Coordinates of C-alpha atoms in Angstrom, one line a residue:
P840 CA -1.2 22.5 -54.4
L841 CA -1.3 19.6 -51.9
W842 CA -4.5 18.0 -53.4
K843 CA -2.7 17.4 -56.7
L844 CA -0.2 15.0 -55.1
C845 CA -0.8 11.5 -56.4
V846 CA -1.6 9.8 -52.9
P847 CA -1.2 6.1 -53.1
S848 CA -3.9 5.1 -50.8
L849 CA -6.7 6.3 -48.5
Q850 CA -4.6 5.5 -45.3
A851 CA -2.0 7.9 -46.6
V852 CA -4.7 10.6 -47.1
T853 CA -5.9 10.0 -43.6
N854 CA -2.3 10.3 -42.3
I855 CA -1.7 13.6 -44.1
C856 CA -5.2 15.2 -43.1
T857 CA -4.4 14.6 -39.4
Y858 CA -2.2 17.9 -39.7
L859 CA -4.6 19.8 -42.1
P860 CA -7.2 22.4 -41.4
H861 CA -10.8 21.2 -41.7
N862 CA -11.7 23.1 -44.9
T863 CA -8.6 21.8 -46.6
I864 CA -9.4 18.2 -45.5
V865 CA -12.9 18.6 -47.1
M866 CA -11.5 19.8 -50.3
C867 CA -8.9 17.0 -50.6
M868 CA -11.7 14.3 -50.0
I869 CA -14.0 15.8 -52.6
L870 CA -11.1 15.7 -55.2
W871 CA -10.1 12.2 -54.1
R872 CA -13.4 11.0 -55.2
E873 CA -13.0 12.9 -58.6
L874 CA -9.6 11.5 -59.4
P875 CA -9.4 8.6 -61.9
P876 CA -8.1 5.2 -60.7
I877 CA -4.5 4.6 -60.7
C878 CA -3.0 1.5 -62.3
S879 CA -0.5 -0.6 -60.4
D880 CA 2.5 0.4 -62.5
V881 CA 1.7 4.0 -62.4
R882 CA 1.0 3.8 -58.6
Q883 CA 4.6 2.5 -58.0
K884 CA 6.1 5.2 -60.2
Q885 CA 4.2 8.0 -58.6
R886 CA 4.3 6.8 -55.0
I887 CA 5.6 9.8 -52.8
S888 CA 6.9 9.4 -49.2
I889 CA 6.6 12.0 -46.4
D890 CA 10.4 12.2 -46.6
T891 CA 10.4 13.6 -50.3
L892 CA 7.6 16.2 -49.8
P893 CA 8.8 19.8 -50.1
P894 CA 9.2 21.5 -46.6
E895 CA 6.1 23.6 -47.1
V896 CA 3.9 20.7 -47.1
K897 CA 5.6 18.5 -44.4
A898 CA 3.6 18.1 -41.3
P899 CA 5.3 18.9 -38.1
F900 CA 5.8 16.3 -35.5
P901 CA 3.5 16.8 -32.4
S902 CA 5.8 18.4 -29.5
E903 CA 5.9 17.7 -26.0
P904 CA 2.7 18.9 -24.1
V905 CA 3.1 22.4 -22.9
I906 CA 2.4 22.8 -19.1
P907 CA -0.4 25.3 -18.6
L908 CA 0.4 28.5 -16.6
R909 CA -0.9 28.6 -13.1
T910 CA -0.1 31.7 -11.0
K911 CA -1.8 31.0 -7.8
T912 CA 0.5 31.9 -4.8
I913 CA 0.5 30.4 -1.1
K914 CA -0.9 33.8 0.0
E915 CA -3.8 33.6 -2.5
F916 CA -4.6 29.9 -1.5
Q917 CA -4.4 30.6 2.1
E918 CA -6.8 33.6 1.6
D919 CA -9.3 31.2 -0.4
M920 CA -9.1 28.7 2.5
D921 CA -9.8 31.4 5.2
R922 CA -12.7 32.7 3.1
A923 CA -14.0 29.2 2.7
T924 CA -13.7 28.3 6.4
T925 CA -15.4 31.7 7.4
S926 CA -18.3 31.7 4.8
G927 CA -18.9 27.8 4.2
D928 CA -18.5 28.6 0.4
W929 CA -15.8 26.1 -0.8
R930 CA -16.3 26.7 -4.5
D931 CA -12.9 28.4 -5.3
V932 CA -11.1 25.7 -3.1
R933 CA -13.0 22.9 -4.6
D934 CA -12.1 24.3 -8.2
F935 CA -8.2 24.5 -7.3
Y936 CA -8.1 21.0 -5.9
L937 CA -10.2 19.6 -8.8
T938 CA -7.9 21.0 -11.4
T939 CA -4.6 20.6 -9.6
F940 CA -4.9 16.9 -9.3
D941 CA -6.6 16.1 -12.5
S942 CA -3.5 14.9 -14.3
F943 CA 0.4 14.8 -14.1
L944 CA 0.4 17.8 -16.4
E945 CA -1.7 19.9 -14.0
I946 CA 0.3 18.9 -11.0
N947 CA 3.3 20.1 -12.5
A948 CA 1.5 23.3 -13.5
A949 CA 0.6 23.8 -10.0
F950 CA 3.6 23.0 -8.1
K951 CA 6.6 23.3 -10.6
R952 CA 8.4 26.6 -9.8
E953 CA 8.8 27.6 -13.6
A954 CA 6.1 25.6 -15.6
N955 CA 8.2 24.8 -18.6
A956 CA 11.7 24.8 -17.3
P957 CA 13.4 21.5 -17.5
F958 CA 14.5 20.9 -13.9
N959 CA 16.2 17.7 -15.1
T960 CA 18.9 17.3 -12.3
I961 CA 19.2 15.3 -9.2
E962 CA 20.0 18.3 -7.2
D963 CA 16.7 20.2 -7.8
S964 CA 13.2 18.7 -8.2
G965 CA 11.9 22.0 -9.4
V966 CA 9.0 21.6 -7.0
N967 CA 7.7 24.6 -4.9
S968 CA 7.9 22.7 -1.6
K969 CA 6.4 25.5 0.6
F970 CA 3.4 25.7 -1.6
L971 CA 2.9 22.0 -2.0
N972 CA 3.2 21.5 1.8
A973 CA 0.6 24.3 2.4
V974 CA -1.7 22.7 0.0
Y975 CA -1.3 19.2 1.5
D976 CA -1.6 20.8 5.1
A977 CA -4.9 22.2 4.3
L978 CA -6.4 19.3 2.4
L979 CA -7.4 17.1 5.4
C980 CA -9.3 20.2 6.6
T981 CA -11.5 20.5 3.5
P982 CA -15.0 18.8 3.1
Q983 CA -15.3 15.2 2.0
D984 CA -16.3 16.0 -1.3
I985 CA -13.1 17.9 -2.2
Q986 CA -10.9 15.2 -0.7
K987 CA -12.8 12.5 -2.7
S988 CA -12.3 14.6 -6.0
V989 CA -8.4 14.7 -5.3
L990 CA -8.4 10.8 -5.0
K991 CA -10.7 10.5 -8.1
G992 CA -8.1 12.7 -9.9
I993 CA -5.3 10.5 -8.7
I994 CA -7.0 7.5 -10.0
N995 CA -7.4 8.9 -13.5
S996 CA -3.9 9.8 -13.5
L997 CA -2.5 6.5 -12.5
L998 CA -4.8 4.7 -15.0
R999 CA -3.4 6.6 -17.9
E1000 CA -1.9 4.4 -20.5
W1001 CA 2.0 5.0 -20.5
K1002 CA 4.0 4.7 -23.7
G1003 CA 7.7 5.1 -23.7
P1004 CA 10.0 6.2 -20.7
R1005 CA 8.7 8.6 -18.2
T1006 CA 9.7 12.2 -18.5
K1007 CA 11.1 14.4 -15.6
D1008 CA 7.7 15.9 -15.2
D1009 CA 6.2 12.4 -14.8
L1010 CA 8.9 11.7 -12.0
R1011 CA 8.1 15.0 -10.4
A1012 CA 4.4 14.0 -10.3
Y1013 CA 5.1 10.9 -8.5
F1014 CA 7.4 12.8 -6.2
I1015 CA 4.3 14.9 -5.4
L1016 CA 1.8 12.3 -5.1
V1017 CA 3.6 10.1 -2.7
Q1018 CA 3.5 12.8 -0.2
N1019 CA -0.3 13.1 -0.1
P1020 CA -1.4 12.8 3.6
Q1021 CA -4.6 11.2 2.7
Y1022 CA -2.7 7.9 2.5
S1023 CA -2.6 7.6 6.3
S1024 CA -6.3 6.2 6.1
T1025 CA -6.8 2.5 5.2
S1026 CA -9.8 3.7 3.0
T1027 CA -7.2 5.0 0.5
Y1028 CA -4.8 1.9 0.5
V1029 CA -6.0 0.6 -2.8
I1030 CA -5.0 3.9 -4.6
Y1031 CA -1.8 4.1 -2.5
A1032 CA -0.8 0.6 -3.4
H1033 CA -1.1 1.2 -7.1
L1034 CA 0.9 4.5 -6.9
L1035 CA 3.7 2.6 -5.0
R1036 CA 3.6 -0.2 -7.7
Q1037 CA 4.1 2.4 -10.5
I1038 CA 7.0 4.1 -8.4
A1039 CA 8.6 0.7 -7.9
G1040 CA 8.4 -0.1 -11.5
L1041 CA 10.3 2.8 -12.7
S1042 CA 13.8 2.4 -14.1
E1043 CA 17.1 2.5 -12.2
A1044 CA 17.8 6.0 -13.6
D1045 CA 14.4 7.3 -12.6
H1046 CA 15.0 5.7 -9.0
H1047 CA 18.3 7.6 -8.9
F1048 CA 16.5 10.9 -9.5
L1049 CA 13.9 10.3 -6.8
V1050 CA 16.4 9.1 -4.3
H1051 CA 18.2 12.3 -4.4
W1052 CA 14.9 14.3 -4.3
F1053 CA 13.6 12.6 -1.4
K1054 CA 16.8 13.3 0.7
K1055 CA 15.9 17.0 0.2
L1056 CA 12.6 16.6 1.9
S1057 CA 12.5 18.3 5.4
P1058 CA 13.4 15.7 8.3
R1059 CA 9.7 15.8 9.7
R1060 CA 8.1 15.0 6.4
F1061 CA 10.7 12.4 5.5
R1062 CA 10.0 10.7 8.8
Q1063 CA 6.3 10.9 8.1
L1064 CA 6.5 9.2 4.9
V1065 CA 8.7 6.4 6.3
E1066 CA 6.3 5.9 9.1
R1067 CA 3.5 5.7 6.6
F1068 CA 5.2 3.1 4.6
L1069 CA 5.8 0.9 7.8
H1070 CA 2.2 1.4 8.8
F1071 CA 0.9 0.5 5.2
I1072 CA 3.1 -2.7 5.4
S1073 CA 2.0 -3.8 8.8
T1074 CA -1.6 -3.3 8.3
R1075 CA -1.5 -5.3 5.1
L1076 CA 0.4 -8.0 6.9
L1077 CA -2.0 -8.6 9.5
P1078 CA -5.6 -9.9 9.2
A1079 CA -8.0 -7.1 8.1
P1080 CA -11.9 -7.0 8.2
P1081 CA -13.2 -8.0 4.9
D1082 CA -14.9 -4.8 4.2
E1083 CA -11.8 -2.8 4.9
L1084 CA -9.1 -4.2 2.5
P1085 CA -9.0 -6.6 -0.5
P1086 CA -8.3 -10.3 0.4
L1087 CA -4.4 -10.9 0.8
T1088 CA -4.7 -13.3 -2.1
R1089 CA -5.5 -10.5 -4.4
C1090 CA -3.1 -8.0 -3.4
S1091 CA 0.1 -10.0 -2.4
W1092 CA 2.2 -7.3 -4.5
W1093 CA 1.3 -4.6 -2.1
I1094 CA 4.0 -5.3 0.4
P1095 CA 6.7 -6.0 -2.1
A1096 CA 5.9 -2.7 -3.9
A1097 CA 5.9 -0.7 -0.7
T1098 CA 9.1 -2.3 0.4
K1099 CA 10.7 -1.3 -2.7
V1100 CA 9.8 2.3 -2.4
L1101 CA 10.7 2.1 1.3
A1102 CA 14.3 1.1 0.0
L1103 CA 14.5 4.4 -1.9
F1104 CA 14.0 6.1 1.1
N1105 CA 16.4 4.0 3.0
A1106 CA 18.9 4.8 0.1
A1107 CA 18.4 8.6 0.4
N1108 CA 18.8 8.5 4.2
S1109 CA 22.3 6.6 3.6
I1110 CA 23.6 9.1 1.2
S1111 CA 22.5 12.1 3.7
T1112 CA 25.3 13.7 5.8
P1113 CA 24.2 13.3 8.5
P1114 CA 21.5 10.8 8.1
I1115 CA 17.9 12.2 8.2
M1116 CA 16.9 9.6 10.8
S1117 CA 18.4 6.5 12.4
F1118 CA 18.6 3.4 10.4
T1119 CA 16.8 1.6 13.3
D1120 CA 13.7 3.7 12.4
F1121 CA 13.2 1.7 9.2
Y1122 CA 12.8 -1.4 11.3
N1123 CA 9.1 -2.9 11.2
I1124 CA 8.5 -4.5 14.5
T1125 CA 5.6 -6.3 12.9
L1126 CA 8.0 -8.6 11.3
D1127 CA 9.1 -10.0 14.7
H1128 CA 5.8 -11.9 14.9
I1129 CA 6.5 -13.6 11.3
D1130 CA 7.7 -17.2 11.2
I1131 CA 10.4 -16.6 8.7
M1132 CA 11.3 -20.4 8.3
E1133 CA 7.5 -21.1 7.7
Q1134 CA 7.6 -18.6 5.0
Y1135 CA 10.6 -20.2 3.4
R1136 CA 9.0 -23.5 3.5
T1137 CA 5.8 -22.1 1.9
W1138 CA 8.0 -20.5 -0.8
Q1139 CA 9.6 -23.8 -1.5
S1140 CA 6.4 -25.6 -1.9
H1141 CA 5.2 -23.0 -4.5
G1142 CA 8.0 -23.6 -6.7
N1143 CA 7.4 -21.9 -10.0
S1144 CA 3.8 -21.0 -9.3
N1145 CA 2.6 -17.6 -10.3
K1146 CA 1.0 -17.4 -6.8
Q1147 CA 4.2 -16.6 -4.8
P1148 CA 3.7 -15.7 -1.1
I1149 CA 5.1 -12.8 0.4
I1150 CA 8.7 -13.4 1.5
F1151 CA 10.7 -11.1 3.8
C1152 CA 14.3 -10.7 4.0
Q1153 CA 16.9 -8.3 5.4
P1154 CA 16.2 -4.9 3.9
S1155 CA 20.1 -4.6 2.9
S1156 CA 19.7 -7.8 0.8
I1157 CA 16.5 -6.8 -1.2
N1158 CA 18.4 -5.5 -4.2
T1159 CA 20.9 -8.1 -4.0
V1160 CA 18.4 -10.8 -4.0
Q1161 CA 16.6 -9.4 -6.9
S1162 CA 19.9 -9.0 -8.8
L1163 CA 20.7 -12.8 -8.3
V1164 CA 17.1 -13.8 -9.4
N1165 CA 17.4 -11.7 -12.6
K1166 CA 20.6 -13.2 -13.5
V1167 CA 19.5 -16.9 -12.8
S1168 CA 16.4 -16.1 -15.1
R1169 CA 18.8 -15.0 -17.7
R1170 CA 21.0 -18.0 -17.3
Q1171 CA 24.0 -15.7 -16.4
R1172 CA 26.7 -16.7 -14.0
V1173 CA 25.8 -15.8 -10.4
D1174 CA 28.4 -14.5 -8.1
M1175 CA 27.5 -15.9 -4.7
N1176 CA 29.7 -13.5 -2.9
L1177 CA 27.1 -10.9 -3.3
L1178 CA 25.3 -12.4 -0.3
F1179 CA 28.2 -11.9 2.2
L1180 CA 30.4 -9.3 3.8
N1181 CA 33.7 -10.3 2.6
I1182 CA 36.7 -9.0 4.2
K1183 CA 40.4 -9.7 3.6
V1184 CA 43.0 -9.0 6.5
R1185 CA 46.6 -9.5 7.0
R1186 CA 47.5 -11.2 10.3
A1187 CA 50.2 -8.7 11.0
Q1188 CA 47.9 -5.7 10.4
L1189 CA 44.6 -7.4 11.9
L1190 CA 43.1 -4.4 13.5
S1191 CA 43.7 -1.7 11.1
D1192 CA 43.0 -4.0 8.1
S1193 CA 39.6 -5.0 9.8
L1194 CA 38.7 -1.4 10.5
D1195 CA 39.5 -0.4 6.8
E1196 CA 37.5 -3.2 5.3
L1197 CA 34.4 -2.8 7.5
S1198 CA 34.5 1.0 7.1
R1199 CA 34.6 0.6 3.2
K1200 CA 31.7 -1.9 3.0
R1201 CA 29.2 -0.2 5.5
A1202 CA 26.4 -1.1 3.0
D1203 CA 27.1 -4.9 3.6
L1204 CA 27.2 -4.9 7.4
K1205 CA 24.0 -6.9 7.7
K1206 CA 25.2 -9.6 5.6
K1207 CA 26.9 -12.8 6.8
L1208 CA 30.6 -12.3 7.5
K1209 CA 33.3 -14.2 5.6
V1210 CA 37.0 -13.7 6.4
T1211 CA 40.1 -14.4 4.3
F1212 CA 43.4 -14.2 5.7
V1213 CA 45.8 -12.8 2.9
G1214 CA 48.4 -15.2 1.5
E1215 CA 46.5 -18.3 3.1
A1216 CA 44.6 -20.8 1.2
G1217 CA 41.3 -21.6 3.1
L1218 CA 37.6 -21.5 2.7
D1219 CA 35.6 -20.1 5.3
M1220 CA 33.0 -22.4 6.6
G1221 CA 32.8 -20.5 9.9
G1222 CA 36.2 -21.4 11.4
L1223 CA 38.2 -18.5 9.9
T1224 CA 35.5 -16.1 11.1
K1225 CA 35.8 -17.4 14.5
E1226 CA 39.6 -17.3 14.5
W1227 CA 39.5 -13.7 13.2
F1228 CA 36.9 -12.7 15.9
L1229 CA 39.1 -14.3 18.8
L1230 CA 42.3 -12.8 17.6
L1231 CA 40.7 -9.3 17.2
V1232 CA 39.0 -9.2 20.6
R1233 CA 42.2 -10.4 22.1
Q1234 CA 44.2 -7.5 20.5
I1235 CA 41.4 -5.0 21.1
F1236 CA 41.3 -5.8 25.0
H1237 CA 44.8 -6.3 25.6
I1238 CA 46.2 -3.7 28.2
D1239 CA 49.1 -2.7 26.0
Y1240 CA 46.9 -1.7 23.3
G1241 CA 45.2 1.0 25.6
M1242 CA 41.4 0.9 24.4
F1243 CA 40.1 -0.6 27.5
T1244 CA 41.2 -0.6 31.2
Y1245 CA 40.5 -3.9 33.2
L1246 CA 39.0 -3.1 36.7
K1247 CA 39.8 -5.9 39.1
D1248 CA 37.1 -5.0 41.6
S1249 CA 34.2 -5.3 39.1
R1250 CA 36.1 -7.8 36.8
C1251 CA 35.1 -5.8 33.9
H1252 CA 36.6 -3.7 31.1
W1253 CA 36.0 0.0 30.9
F1254 CA 37.1 2.6 28.2
S1255 CA 40.5 4.1 28.6
S1256 CA 40.6 7.6 29.3
W1257 CA 43.4 8.5 26.9
K1258 CA 42.2 6.4 23.9
C1259 CA 38.7 8.1 23.7
D1260 CA 39.8 10.5 21.0
N1261 CA 39.8 7.5 18.4
Y1262 CA 36.2 6.8 17.9
S1263 CA 36.6 4.8 14.9
E1264 CA 38.2 1.8 16.8
F1265 CA 35.3 1.9 19.2
Q1266 CA 32.9 1.8 16.3
L1267 CA 34.7 -1.4 15.0
V1268 CA 34.1 -2.8 18.5
G1269 CA 30.3 -2.4 18.0
T1270 CA 30.4 -3.8 14.4
V1271 CA 32.3 -6.8 15.8
S1272 CA 29.9 -7.2 18.5
F1273 CA 26.9 -7.1 16.1
H1274 CA 28.4 -9.9 14.0
S1275 CA 29.4 -12.2 17.0

């Protein structure tokens, strides 16, 4: 019997009793008091580890939590909503929302297509999108106490103490929560900010999953989320009434967190064919009113202070800058070429090489241009780029090349009719114009 084992300490008894029925625990503790004391030499000889116990007395390790089974369908939910709207009795709807958003486990139970299926691939989030959209579309039409209960449940979920890496069910819960339409209101921005900070703090592998799941959203909902991020950033950036938002000094992390999550949506948009929305729709016009040089000087004056101000840079450079900062902090060699759009061209094949290089490096098009001519020693301090630009423009607009026709009356160049089938070269012209 288990109680006859020579247990070396009361702590060991506690560890074993964790997995025993109540009546067995009581018997063990009674017999423990009746056992004679064990001297130190006997204690060492008779010490038994959990690994040497026979299989019948080994306690199983606790398994992953099993997601409860929820069977409510879209039709049943909509019937509950119609009935509540007509009768004014919201109890069934209130119970549904209260339970659904109580924890990450319940969120998966409600919206996962199969409760305990893994769904651990980037191709399928496993979320019942139609049901989720129906629940969120109806949420803003419910009484205020129901909406507050949803926010309270989200707070409790986000405050949970995390230990170890996130599971795919946790990622699924973040994927679901970030779509909540309640975050359009500034009164929910504190909760929204904490959600964004947790998503921004996930591992690179977790971000990889979320990017591929985000690109599966419908274009309308994808655009709504991007616009919500931009509005959140703009609202936090501009002065706010004291009773509406916390002081900026206490929440300077809000904008960096939102920007990192927005970068995930930008990545999802970039890998979609065709893109879900134009890259210009990620532009935040509020930043036009920011004095970037003043922010740079402020950042310099702070030095190594923990109270770093909010610094804005080109969206395409965010990950690059973070990578460089991490390398510097680890005293690793930094490759400054990461900050530039580096292209190598042959003078004899200037146009084709330029087109190939710029096509391959589309992700770096917003970076500063640096040109190297193959087989020629030289450091581009601006002169090589200027020479490349002049040679390229001269070749593109040359009448023998045939891309453009010169109109003497208007003294302008216009598109050549027989060359319009090769749009990649015209795209090159637009790219060059952007960098000019």
